[in-house]
CSV table of C-alpha atoms in Angstrom, one decimal:
chain,number,residue,atom,x,y,z
A,1,UNK,CA,-0.5,-2.7,-8.1
A,2,UNK,CA,0.5,-6.3,-8.8
A,3,UNK,CA,4.2,-5.3,-8.9
A,4,UNK,CA,4.0,-3.8,-5.5
A,5,UNK,CA,2.3,-6.9,-4.1
A,6,UNK,CA,4.8,-9.2,-5.8
A,7,UNK,CA,7.9,-7.3,-4.8
A,8,UNK,CA,6.8,-6.9,-1.2
A,9,UNK,CA,5.4,-10.4,-0.9
A,10,UNK,CA,1.9,-9.2,0.1
A,11,UNK,CA,-1.2,-11.3,0.2
A,12,UNK,CA,-4.1,-9.9,-1.8
A,13,UNK,CA,-6.0,-8.9,1.4
A,14,UNK,CA,-3.0,-7.1,2.7
A,15,UNK,CA,-2.5,-5.3,-0.6
A,16,UNK,CA,-6.0,-4.0,-1.0
A,17,UNK,CA,-6.2,-3.0,2.7
A,18,UNK,CA,-3.1,-0.8,2.6
A,19,UNK,CA,-3.4,2.7,3.9
A,20,UNK,CA,-0.9,5.5,3.7
A,21,UNK,CA,-0.5,5.4,7.5
A,22,UNK,CA,1.0,1.9,7.0
A,23,UNK,CA,4.1,3.5,5.3
A,24,UNK,CA,7.1,4.5,7.4
A,25,UNK,CA,9.8,6.5,5.7
A,26,UNK,CA,13.5,5.7,6.1
A,27,UNK,CA,16.6,7.3,4.8
A,28,UNK,CA,16.2,6.7,1.0
A,29,UNK,CA,13.5,4.1,1.2
A,30,UNK,CA,10.9,3.0,3.7
A,31,UNK,CA,8.8,0.1,5.0
A,32,UNK,CA,5.2,-0.9,5.2
A,33,UNK,CA,3.5,-2.6,8.1
A,34,UNK,CA,0.7,-5.0,7.4
A,35,UNK,CA,-1.4,-7.3,9.5
A,36,UNK,CA,-2.0,-10.7,8.0
A,37,UNK,CA,-3.6,-13.9,9.0
A,38,UNK,CA,-3.9,-14.5,12.7
A,39,UNK,CA,-3.5,-10.8,13.3
A,40,UNK,CA,0.3,-11.2,12.9
A,41,UNK,CA,2.2,-8.0,12.1
A,42,UNK,CA,4.9,-7.9,9.4
A,43,UNK,CA,7.2,-5.1,8.4
A,44,UNK,CA,8.4,-5.1,4.8
A,45,UNK,CA,11.4,-3.0,3.7
A,46,UNK,CA,10.8,-1.8,0.1
A,47,UNK,CA,13.4,-1.2,-2.6
A,48,UNK,CA,14.2,2.4,-3.2
A,49,UNK,CA,12.7,2.5,-6.7
A,50,UNK,CA,9.4,1.1,-5.5
A,51,UNK,CA,9.3,3.4,-2.5
A,52,UNK,CA,9.8,6.4,-4.8
A,53,UNK,CA,7.1,5.2,-7.2
A,54,UNK,CA,4.6,4.8,-4.4
A,55,UNK,CA,5.4,8.3,-3.0
A,56,UNK,CA,5.0,9.8,-6.4
A,57,UNK,CA,1.6,8.0,-6.7
A,58,UNK,CA,0.5,9.3,-3.3
A,59,UNK,CA,0.8,13.0,-4.1
A,60,UNK,CA,-1.4,14.7,-1.5
A,61,UNK,CA,-3.5,11.7,-0.3
A,62,UNK,CA,-4.5,11.8,3.4
A,63,UNK,CA,-2.8,9.5,5.8
A,64,UNK,CA,-5.9,7.4,6.5
A,65,UNK,CA,-6.7,7.0,2.7
A,66,UNK,CA,-6.5,3.6,1.1
A,67,UNK,CA,-3.5,3.3,-1.2
A,68,UNK,CA,-5.6,1.5,-3.9
A,69,UNK,CA,-9.2,2.8,-3.6
A,70,UNK,CA,-12.2,2.6,-5.8
A,71,UNK,CA,-12.7,5.2,-8.5
A,72,UNK,CA,-16.3,5.9,-7.4
A,73,UNK,CA,-17.7,6.1,-3.9
A,74,UNK,CA,-16.3,7.1,-0.6
A,75,UNK,CA,-12.9,6.1,0.7
A,76,UNK,CA,-13.2,2.4,0.3
A,77,UNK,CA,-10.6,-0.2,-0.7
A,78,UNK,CA,-10.5,-1.8,-4.1
A,79,UNK,CA,-12.3,-5.1,-3.9
A,80,UNK,CA,-9.9,-8.1,-4.2
A,81,UNK,CA,-11.5,-9.6,-7.4
A,82,UNK,CA,-10.3,-6.5,-9.3
A,83,UNK,CA,-6.6,-7.6,-9.0
């Protein structure tokens, strides 16, 4: 999780709030769209290896599911202090 955040230059709040619907596939890679401070949107192109790792991790997750969710409980994001 920290590698994804570091490589993509994400803030902790952006990382824990990621949902699969924020991912847009491209040719061999893809991009993520995040909303940061001040409700500003950013689009981040991911390297091919990182995109593939994330797609392998996704498996059959629903589009609205959080990328990094809690182990227990309903579909809730992982709290930031767990990073």
